[in-house]
Amino acid sequence: MGSGNGTAVTEFVLLGFSGFGPLRGPLFWGVLCIYLVTLLGNSLIILLTLADRALHLPMYFFLRHFSTVEILYTTTVVPRMLADLLASCPTISPASCFTQLYFFALFGIAECCLLTAMAYDRYAAICRPLHYTTLMNQEACVSMAGASYLMGIITGTTHSLFIFTLPFRGANTIHHFLCDILPVLRLASASTFWGEVGNLAVTIAFILTPFLLIVASYACILATLLGVTTSQGRRKVFSTCSSHLFVVILFFGTGTVAYMRPWAGSSQDTDQILALFYTVVTPVFNPFVYTLRNKEVTGAMRRLVKRYLWSP
């Protein structure tokens, strides 16, 4: 927590990559390549799920929205990160910091909710197949996707407004490469108790709770899977769930470690490594996991190539 003395902060200094020295150049090119692959891969998923009628199903409806959020989520962080890697002393204005924190929270929460909706879709398809068309009709899918964005907007707005109504005087050094909730909150020159409580509440509500709901969904799926008598049926069920489960473990695993650890035992270097993983590395896995491991998506890709590239 910052000192109560001093003038009001007019800019924040981001020290996330100050200790990297000569590694900043290779890191710049590595992050840039990963970012471009993330944009191209997720854009391809959006195009395929829109263009191919065989993918006009609830599962791919949520996948399309998830890929859209992945693009927006990583774009909130990476372009600024790339610019800071080239700057000798990266700074950010309070207004820009507020904007980044707002959209980072918005898309992060929306992503958690969409992953939960995707798990429910798999549960309904495998555990309640006779009621699937009723449970996952178009209205239900649109409502769940809309609720995901709405939760992100509400959480991002309340969190960002609360943090930036606190006074910031004197200390202006953020030991991170982005304006995340806890690093910014640490600089406030007033009591941050309610900010810490709010961050814990959001973490429990939108990271821990969705993760537990997803675990419960897959527990039911596993119980159903054990009741499938044929090995072919088991492989089919496993193939439809493994991609989503892999993305869930990556995203929620790093997010839970990052936001559920106590401040007293937290390391700023560990925070940055975890943040680098779930903001840069995790989004690039989504296209590979859902295209290389999904026969319906790879089939749609082949049909799209034949239609527009190989047709007379």
mmCIF file of C-alpha atoms in Angstrom:
data_model
loop_
_atom_site.group_PDB
_atom_site.id
_atom_site.type_symbol
_atom_site.label_atom_id
_atom_site.label_comp_id
_atom_site.label_asym_id
_atom_site.label_seq_id
_atom_site.Cartn_x
_atom_site.Cartn_y
_atom_site.Cartn_z
ATOM 1 C CA MET A 1 0.000 0.000 0.000
ATOM 2 C CA GLY A 2 1.369 3.377 -0.990
ATOM 3 C CA SER A 3 2.195 6.257 1.292
ATOM 4 C CA GLY A 4 -0.469 8.812 2.102
ATOM 5 C CA ASN A 5 1.952 11.714 1.489
ATOM 6 C CA GLY A 6 2.968 13.188 -1.878
ATOM 7 C CA THR A 7 1.293 14.576 -4.957
ATOM 8 C CA ALA A 8 -1.459 12.868 -6.890
ATOM 9 C CA VAL A 9 -0.203 10.270 -9.375
ATOM 10 C CA THR A 10 -0.372 11.416 -13.010
ATOM 11 C CA GLU A 11 1.173 8.272 -14.510
ATOM 12 C CA PHE A 12 2.115 4.750 -13.465
ATOM 13 C CA VAL A 13 5.449 3.089 -14.226
ATOM 14 C CA LEU A 14 5.211 -0.557 -15.335
ATOM 15 C CA LEU A 15 8.254 -2.514 -14.143
ATOM 16 C CA GLY A 16 7.162 -5.920 -15.372
ATOM 17 C CA PHE A 17 10.096 -6.460 -17.735
ATOM 18 C CA SER A 18 12.693 -4.186 -16.150
ATOM 19 C CA GLY A 19 14.818 -7.110 -14.957
ATOM 20 C CA PHE A 20 14.855 -9.004 -18.272
ATOM 21 C CA GLY A 21 17.695 -6.956 -19.804
ATOM 22 C CA PRO A 22 18.927 -8.521 -23.085
ATOM 23 C CA LEU A 23 16.076 -11.061 -23.012
ATOM 24 C CA ARG A 24 13.520 -8.349 -23.803
ATOM 25 C CA GLY A 25 14.250 -8.586 -27.547
ATOM 26 C CA PRO A 26 13.692 -12.349 -27.846
ATOM 27 C CA LEU A 27 10.662 -12.068 -25.546
ATOM 28 C CA PHE A 28 9.200 -9.368 -27.822
ATOM 29 C CA TRP A 29 9.449 -11.580 -30.905
ATOM 30 C CA GLY A 30 8.202 -14.641 -29.021
ATOM 31 C CA VAL A 31 5.140 -12.838 -27.662
ATOM 32 C CA LEU A 32 4.459 -11.255 -31.076
ATOM 33 C CA CYS A 33 4.509 -14.633 -32.829
ATOM 34 C CA ILE A 34 2.247 -16.219 -30.210
ATOM 35 C CA TYR A 35 -0.156 -13.265 -30.447
ATOM 36 C CA LEU A 36 -0.394 -13.503 -34.245
ATOM 37 C CA VAL A 37 -1.025 -17.262 -34.077
ATOM 38 C CA THR A 38 -3.708 -16.610 -31.427
ATOM 39 C CA LEU A 39 -5.450 -14.067 -33.661
ATOM 40 C CA LEU A 40 -5.284 -16.233 -36.784
ATOM 41 C CA GLY A 41 -6.257 -19.473 -35.059
ATOM 42 C CA ASN A 42 -9.229 -18.105 -33.143
ATOM 43 C CA SER A 43 -10.383 -16.108 -36.180
ATOM 44 C CA LEU A 44 -10.331 -19.354 -38.165
ATOM 45 C CA ILE A 45 -12.565 -21.029 -35.567
ATOM 46 C CA ILE A 46 -15.013 -18.113 -35.749
ATOM 47 C CA LEU A 47 -15.058 -18.309 -39.565
ATOM 48 C CA LEU A 48 -15.546 -22.082 -39.629
ATOM 49 C CA THR A 49 -18.377 -22.124 -37.080
ATOM 50 C CA LEU A 50 -20.172 -19.393 -39.022
ATOM 51 C CA ALA A 51 -19.595 -20.709 -42.549
ATOM 52 C CA ASP A 52 -20.232 -24.450 -42.106
ATOM 53 C CA ARG A 53 -23.825 -25.473 -41.382
ATOM 54 C CA ALA A 54 -22.630 -28.723 -39.799
ATOM 55 C CA LEU A 55 -21.149 -26.629 -36.984
ATOM 56 C CA HIS A 56 -24.348 -24.694 -36.265
ATOM 57 C CA LEU A 57 -24.728 -26.536 -32.959
ATOM 58 C CA PRO A 58 -24.744 -25.282 -29.345
ATOM 59 C CA MET A 59 -21.242 -26.628 -28.726
ATOM 60 C CA TYR A 60 -19.774 -24.581 -31.578
ATOM 61 C CA PHE A 61 -21.979 -21.573 -30.792
ATOM 62 C CA PHE A 62 -20.212 -21.318 -27.427
ATOM 63 C CA LEU A 63 -16.852 -22.112 -29.016
ATOM 64 C CA ARG A 64 -17.327 -19.194 -31.420
ATOM 65 C CA HIS A 65 -18.048 -16.811 -28.551
ATOM 66 C CA PHE A 66 -15.158 -18.254 -26.557
ATOM 67 C CA SER A 67 -12.756 -17.643 -29.462
ATOM 68 C CA THR A 68 -14.069 -14.086 -29.798
ATOM 69 C CA VAL A 69 -13.465 -13.423 -26.109
ATOM 70 C CA GLU A 70 -9.996 -15.003 -26.346
ATOM 71 C CA ILE A 71 -9.056 -12.521 -29.091
ATOM 72 C CA LEU A 72 -10.392 -9.541 -27.131
ATOM 73 C CA TYR A 73 -8.899 -10.768 -23.849
ATOM 74 C CA THR A 74 -5.361 -11.168 -25.169
ATOM 75 C CA THR A 75 -5.617 -7.950 -27.225
ATOM 76 C CA THR A 76 -6.329 -6.053 -24.008
ATOM 77 C CA VAL A 77 -2.842 -6.997 -22.774
ATOM 78 C CA VAL A 78 -0.445 -8.000 -25.561
ATOM 79 C CA PRO A 79 -0.193 -4.867 -27.802
ATOM 80 C CA ARG A 80 0.604 -2.734 -24.749
ATOM 81 C CA MET A 81 3.060 -5.378 -23.528
ATOM 82 C CA LEU A 82 4.874 -5.378 -26.880
ATOM 83 C CA ALA A 83 5.189 -1.582 -26.808
ATOM 84 C CA ASP A 84 6.530 -1.683 -23.238
ATOM 85 C CA LEU A 85 9.142 -4.280 -24.196
ATOM 86 C CA LEU A 86 10.581 -1.737 -26.643
ATOM 87 C CA ALA A 87 10.368 1.228 -24.234
ATOM 88 C CA SER A 88 13.213 2.153 -21.899
ATOM 89 C CA CYS A 89 10.827 3.290 -19.147
ATOM 90 C CA PRO A 90 7.270 2.139 -19.863
ATOM 91 C CA THR A 91 4.553 4.327 -18.346
ATOM 92 C CA ILE A 92 0.765 4.331 -18.500
ATOM 93 C CA SER A 93 -1.718 7.079 -17.649
ATOM 94 C CA PRO A 94 -4.403 6.470 -14.982
ATOM 95 C CA ALA A 95 -7.101 6.638 -17.691
ATOM 96 C CA SER A 96 -5.353 3.995 -19.811
ATOM 97 C CA CYS A 97 -4.701 1.884 -16.721
ATOM 98 C CA PHE A 98 -8.408 2.082 -15.804
ATOM 99 C CA THR A 99 -9.389 1.064 -19.354
ATOM 100 C CA GLN A 100 -7.032 -1.908 -19.407
ATOM 101 C CA LEU A 101 -8.130 -3.098 -15.964
ATOM 102 C CA TYR A 102 -11.813 -2.763 -16.948
ATOM 103 C CA PHE A 103 -11.567 -4.782 -20.162
ATOM 104 C CA PHE A 104 -9.174 -7.307 -18.611
ATOM 105 C CA ALA A 105 -11.738 -8.030 -15.879
ATOM 106 C CA LEU A 106 -14.668 -7.962 -18.336
ATOM 107 C CA PHE A 107 -13.262 -10.496 -20.784
ATOM 108 C CA GLY A 108 -11.660 -12.625 -18.057
ATOM 109 C CA ILE A 109 -15.000 -13.046 -16.261
ATOM 110 C CA ALA A 110 -16.839 -13.633 -19.556
ATOM 111 C CA GLU A 111 -14.339 -16.365 -20.415
ATOM 112 C CA CYS A 112 -14.899 -18.115 -17.078
ATOM 113 C CA CYS A 113 -18.659 -18.039 -17.586
ATOM 114 C CA LEU A 114 -18.446 -19.278 -21.181
ATOM 115 C CA LEU A 115 -16.262 -22.210 -20.134
ATOM 116 C CA THR A 116 -18.911 -23.093 -17.551
ATOM 117 C CA ALA A 117 -21.663 -22.887 -20.194
ATOM 118 C CA MET A 118 -19.623 -25.160 -22.467
ATOM 119 C CA ALA A 119 -19.289 -27.698 -19.652
ATOM 120 C CA TYR A 120 -23.051 -27.610 -19.084
ATOM 121 C CA ASP A 121 -23.600 -28.157 -22.804
ATOM 122 C CA ARG A 122 -21.415 -31.293 -22.691
ATOM 123 C CA TYR A 123 -23.240 -32.471 -19.547
ATOM 124 C CA ALA A 124 -26.637 -32.019 -21.211
ATOM 125 C CA ALA A 125 -25.502 -33.772 -24.398
ATOM 126 C CA ILE A 126 -24.008 -36.809 -22.648
ATOM 127 C CA CYS A 127 -25.989 -37.187 -19.414
ATOM 128 C CA ARG A 128 -29.430 -36.000 -20.617
ATOM 129 C CA PRO A 129 -29.484 -36.707 -24.363
ATOM 130 C CA LEU A 130 -33.283 -37.076 -24.560
ATOM 131 C CA HIS A 131 -33.768 -33.548 -23.201
ATOM 132 C CA TYR A 132 -30.777 -31.968 -24.960
ATOM 133 C CA THR A 133 -32.702 -30.105 -27.655
ATOM 134 C CA THR A 134 -34.970 -28.612 -24.988
ATOM 135 C CA LEU A 135 -32.213 -27.713 -22.531
ATOM 136 C CA MET A 136 -29.898 -26.251 -25.177
ATOM 137 C CA ASN A 137 -32.288 -24.568 -27.567
ATOM 138 C CA GLN A 138 -31.320 -21.329 -29.294
ATOM 139 C CA GLU A 139 -32.925 -19.119 -26.663
ATOM 140 C CA ALA A 140 -31.080 -20.886 -23.837
ATOM 141 C CA CYS A 141 -27.728 -20.617 -25.652
ATOM 142 C CA VAL A 142 -28.175 -16.909 -26.378
ATOM 143 C CA SER A 143 -29.228 -16.294 -22.769
ATOM 144 C CA MET A 144 -26.159 -18.060 -21.358
ATOM 145 C CA ALA A 145 -23.797 -16.241 -23.710
ATOM 146 C CA GLY A 146 -25.464 -12.918 -22.930
ATOM 147 C CA ALA A 147 -25.268 -13.583 -19.192
ATOM 148 C CA SER A 148 -21.527 -14.281 -19.551
ATOM 149 C CA TYR A 149 -20.918 -10.873 -21.123
ATOM 150 C CA LEU A 150 -23.250 -9.167 -18.642
ATOM 151 C CA MET A 151 -21.401 -10.639 -15.659
ATOM 152 C CA GLY A 152 -18.150 -9.412 -17.174
ATOM 153 C CA ILE A 153 -19.498 -5.906 -17.709
ATOM 154 C CA ILE A 154 -20.923 -5.637 -14.185
ATOM 155 C CA THR A 155 -17.792 -7.007 -12.517
ATOM 156 C CA GLY A 156 -15.387 -4.960 -14.639
ATOM 157 C CA THR A 157 -17.348 -1.766 -14.032
ATOM 158 C CA THR A 158 -17.751 -2.120 -10.265
ATOM 159 C CA HIS A 159 -14.180 -3.282 -9.679
ATOM 160 C CA SER A 160 -12.545 -0.641 -11.859
ATOM 161 C CA LEU A 161 -14.646 2.230 -10.531
ATOM 162 C CA PHE A 162 -14.033 1.219 -6.918
ATOM 163 C CA ILE A 163 -10.255 0.935 -7.336
ATOM 164 C CA PHE A 164 -9.859 4.221 -9.192
ATOM 165 C CA THR A 165 -11.972 6.171 -6.717
ATOM 166 C CA LEU A 166 -9.208 5.473 -4.184
ATOM 167 C CA PRO A 167 -6.497 8.153 -3.899
ATOM 168 C CA PHE A 168 -3.108 7.449 -5.462
ATOM 169 C CA ARG A 169 -0.367 9.689 -4.083
ATOM 170 C CA GLY A 170 3.384 9.264 -4.062
ATOM 171 C CA ALA A 171 3.995 5.626 -5.067
ATOM 172 C CA ASN A 172 3.345 5.023 -8.759
ATOM 173 C CA THR A 173 5.418 1.928 -9.589
ATOM 174 C CA ILE A 174 3.430 -1.130 -10.675
ATOM 175 C CA HIS A 175 5.531 -4.284 -10.363
ATOM 176 C CA HIS A 176 3.745 -5.936 -13.252
ATOM 177 C CA PHE A 177 3.436 -5.686 -17.031
ATOM 178 C CA LEU A 178 -0.294 -4.851 -16.941
ATOM 179 C CA CYS A 179 -2.797 -3.024 -14.767
ATOM 180 C CA ASP A 180 -4.176 -5.997 -12.886
ATOM 181 C CA ILE A 181 -6.376 -5.611 -9.830
ATOM 182 C CA LEU A 182 -3.957 -6.473 -7.027
ATOM 183 C CA PRO A 183 -0.834 -4.654 -8.324
ATOM 184 C CA VAL A 184 -2.835 -1.435 -8.767
ATOM 185 C CA LEU A 185 -4.645 -1.849 -5.468
ATOM 186 C CA ARG A 186 -1.311 -2.119 -3.654
ATOM 187 C CA LEU A 187 -0.469 1.469 -4.675
ATOM 188 C CA ALA A 188 -3.574 3.110 -3.185
ATOM 189 C CA SER A 189 -2.806 5.578 -0.407
ATOM 190 C CA ALA A 190 -6.019 4.756 1.470
ATOM 191 C CA SER A 191 -7.284 1.584 3.112
ATOM 192 C CA THR A 192 -7.585 -1.254 0.615
ATOM 193 C CA PHE A 193 -9.502 -3.621 2.887
ATOM 194 C CA TRP A 194 -12.747 -3.517 0.915
ATOM 195 C CA GLY A 195 -10.834 -3.786 -2.336
ATOM 196 C CA GLU A 196 -9.174 -6.976 -1.095
ATOM 197 C CA VAL A 197 -12.552 -8.314 0.069
ATOM 198 C CA GLY A 198 -14.084 -7.480 -3.319
ATOM 199 C CA ASN A 199 -11.240 -9.180 -5.177
ATOM 200 C CA LEU A 200 -11.635 -12.307 -3.028
ATOM 201 C CA ALA A 201 -15.402 -12.300 -3.603
ATOM 202 C CA VAL A 202 -14.954 -12.003 -7.377
ATOM 203 C CA THR A 203 -12.348 -14.771 -7.332
ATOM 204 C CA ILE A 204 -14.675 -17.096 -5.430
ATOM 205 C CA ALA A 205 -17.731 -16.186 -7.520
ATOM 206 C CA PHE A 206 -16.177 -16.260 -10.993
ATOM 207 C CA ILE A 207 -13.092 -18.468 -10.760
ATOM 208 C CA LEU A 208 -13.519 -20.976 -7.944
ATOM 209 C CA THR A 209 -17.296 -21.483 -8.254
ATOM 210 C CA PRO A 210 -17.305 -21.984 -12.070
ATOM 211 C CA PHE A 211 -14.377 -24.360 -11.721
ATOM 212 C CA LEU A 212 -16.274 -26.419 -9.123
ATOM 213 C CA LEU A 213 -19.367 -26.445 -11.348
ATOM 214 C CA ILE A 214 -17.259 -27.675 -14.262
ATOM 215 C CA VAL A 215 -15.730 -30.380 -12.054
ATOM 216 C CA ALA A 216 -19.240 -31.448 -10.987
ATOM 217 C CA SER A 217 -20.346 -31.577 -14.638
ATOM 218 C CA TYR A 218 -17.422 -33.776 -15.580
ATOM 219 C CA ALA A 219 -18.000 -36.003 -12.571
ATOM 220 C CA CYS A 220 -21.486 -36.687 -13.937
ATOM 221 C CA ILE A 221 -20.044 -37.202 -17.416
ATOM 222 C CA LEU A 222 -17.485 -39.647 -16.013
ATOM 223 C CA ALA A 223 -20.240 -41.598 -14.252
ATOM 224 C CA THR A 224 -22.151 -41.779 -17.533
ATOM 225 C CA LEU A 225 -18.979 -42.745 -19.367
ATOM 226 C CA LEU A 226 -18.454 -45.709 -17.053
ATOM 227 C CA GLY A 227 -21.923 -46.916 -17.984
ATOM 228 C CA VAL A 228 -21.157 -46.941 -21.714
ATOM 229 C CA THR A 229 -20.592 -50.548 -22.687
ATOM 230 C CA THR A 230 -18.794 -50.144 -26.025
ATOM 231 C CA SER A 231 -15.227 -48.871 -26.338
ATOM 232 C CA GLN A 232 -16.229 -46.891 -29.438
ATOM 233 C CA GLY A 233 -18.889 -45.057 -27.445
ATOM 234 C CA ARG A 234 -16.413 -44.244 -24.710
ATOM 235 C CA ARG A 235 -13.906 -42.886 -27.208
ATOM 236 C CA LYS A 236 -16.581 -40.690 -28.758
ATOM 237 C CA VAL A 237 -17.593 -39.243 -25.384
ATOM 238 C CA PHE A 238 -13.970 -38.708 -24.397
ATOM 239 C CA SER A 239 -13.104 -36.984 -27.681
ATOM 240 C CA THR A 240 -15.947 -34.478 -27.293
ATOM 241 C CA CYS A 241 -14.885 -33.540 -23.756
ATOM 242 C CA SER A 242 -11.097 -33.771 -23.687
ATOM 243 C CA SER A 243 -10.494 -30.552 -25.653
ATOM 244 C CA HIS A 244 -12.694 -28.472 -23.381
ATOM 245 C CA LEU A 245 -11.282 -30.098 -20.251
ATOM 246 C CA PHE A 246 -7.712 -29.314 -21.356
ATOM 247 C CA VAL A 247 -8.541 -25.611 -21.843
ATOM 248 C CA VAL A 248 -10.335 -25.515 -18.466
ATOM 249 C CA ILE A 249 -7.338 -26.953 -16.620
ATOM 250 C CA LEU A 250 -4.954 -24.470 -18.256
ATOM 251 C CA PHE A 251 -7.095 -21.378 -17.691
ATOM 252 C CA PHE A 252 -8.552 -22.074 -14.258
ATOM 253 C CA GLY A 253 -5.375 -23.698 -12.946
ATOM 254 C CA THR A 254 -3.214 -20.624 -13.474
ATOM 255 C CA GLY A 255 -6.018 -18.221 -12.550
ATOM 256 C CA THR A 256 -6.755 -19.972 -9.263
ATOM 257 C CA VAL A 257 -3.090 -19.998 -8.254
ATOM 258 C CA ALA A 258 -2.672 -16.342 -9.206
ATOM 259 C CA TYR A 259 -5.725 -14.929 -7.429
ATOM 260 C CA MET A 260 -6.273 -17.292 -4.503
ATOM 261 C CA ARG A 261 -2.787 -16.980 -3.016
ATOM 262 C CA PRO A 262 -2.445 -14.745 0.061
ATOM 263 C CA TRP A 263 -0.643 -11.436 -0.407
ATOM 264 C CA ALA A 264 1.816 -12.137 2.380
ATOM 265 C CA GLY A 265 3.271 -15.154 0.627
ATOM 266 C CA SER A 266 2.977 -13.910 -2.935
ATOM 267 C CA SER A 267 5.988 -13.298 -5.153
ATOM 268 C CA GLN A 268 5.822 -10.545 -7.764
ATOM 269 C CA ASP A 269 7.942 -12.607 -10.175
ATOM 270 C CA THR A 270 5.584 -15.566 -9.747
ATOM 271 C CA ASP A 271 2.585 -13.284 -10.346
ATOM 272 C CA GLN A 272 4.090 -12.062 -13.616
ATOM 273 C CA ILE A 273 4.959 -15.550 -14.845
ATOM 274 C CA LEU A 274 1.434 -16.768 -14.110
ATOM 275 C CA ALA A 275 -0.076 -13.687 -15.769
ATOM 276 C CA LEU A 276 2.154 -14.171 -18.823
ATOM 277 C CA PHE A 277 0.883 -17.736 -19.047
ATOM 278 C CA TYR A 278 -2.864 -17.064 -18.814
ATOM 279 C CA THR A 279 -2.825 -13.888 -20.923
ATOM 280 C CA VAL A 280 -0.427 -14.929 -23.701
ATOM 281 C CA VAL A 281 0.215 -18.675 -23.710
ATOM 282 C CA THR A 282 -3.199 -20.152 -22.832
ATOM 283 C CA PRO A 283 -5.183 -18.359 -25.609
ATOM 284 C CA VAL A 284 -2.918 -19.810 -28.303
ATOM 285 C CA PHE A 285 -3.778 -23.375 -27.244
ATOM 286 C CA ASN A 286 -7.482 -22.927 -27.968
ATOM 287 C CA PRO A 287 -7.267 -23.126 -31.810
ATOM 288 C CA PHE A 288 -4.899 -26.107 -31.769
ATOM 289 C CA VAL A 289 -6.902 -28.050 -29.190
ATOM 290 C CA TYR A 290 -10.246 -27.516 -30.916
ATOM 291 C CA THR A 291 -9.033 -28.015 -34.496
ATOM 292 C CA LEU A 292 -6.397 -30.742 -34.328
ATOM 293 C CA ARG A 293 -8.398 -32.888 -31.876
ATOM 294 C CA ASN A 294 -11.866 -32.318 -33.337
ATOM 295 C CA LYS A 295 -12.884 -34.264 -36.450
ATOM 296 C CA GLU A 296 -15.938 -32.086 -37.114
ATOM 297 C CA VAL A 297 -13.844 -28.892 -37.136
ATOM 298 C CA THR A 298 -11.104 -30.424 -39.313
ATOM 299 C CA GLY A 299 -13.807 -31.684 -41.678
ATOM 300 C CA ALA A 300 -15.318 -28.201 -41.862
ATOM 301 C CA MET A 301 -11.854 -26.810 -42.606
ATOM 302 C CA ARG A 302 -11.368 -29.237 -45.504
ATOM 303 C CA ARG A 303 -14.808 -28.367 -46.917
ATOM 304 C CA LEU A 304 -14.030 -24.657 -46.661
ATOM 305 C CA VAL A 305 -10.687 -25.093 -48.461
ATOM 306 C CA LYS A 306 -12.311 -27.144 -51.234
ATOM 307 C CA ARG A 307 -15.118 -24.626 -51.626
ATOM 308 C CA TYR A 308 -12.999 -21.486 -51.932
ATOM 309 C CA LEU A 309 -9.529 -22.644 -53.011
ATOM 310 C CA TRP A 310 -9.915 -25.832 -55.029
ATOM 311 C CA SER A 311 -13.261 -25.327 -56.703
ATOM 312 C CA PRO A 312 -13.174 -24.499 -60.471
#
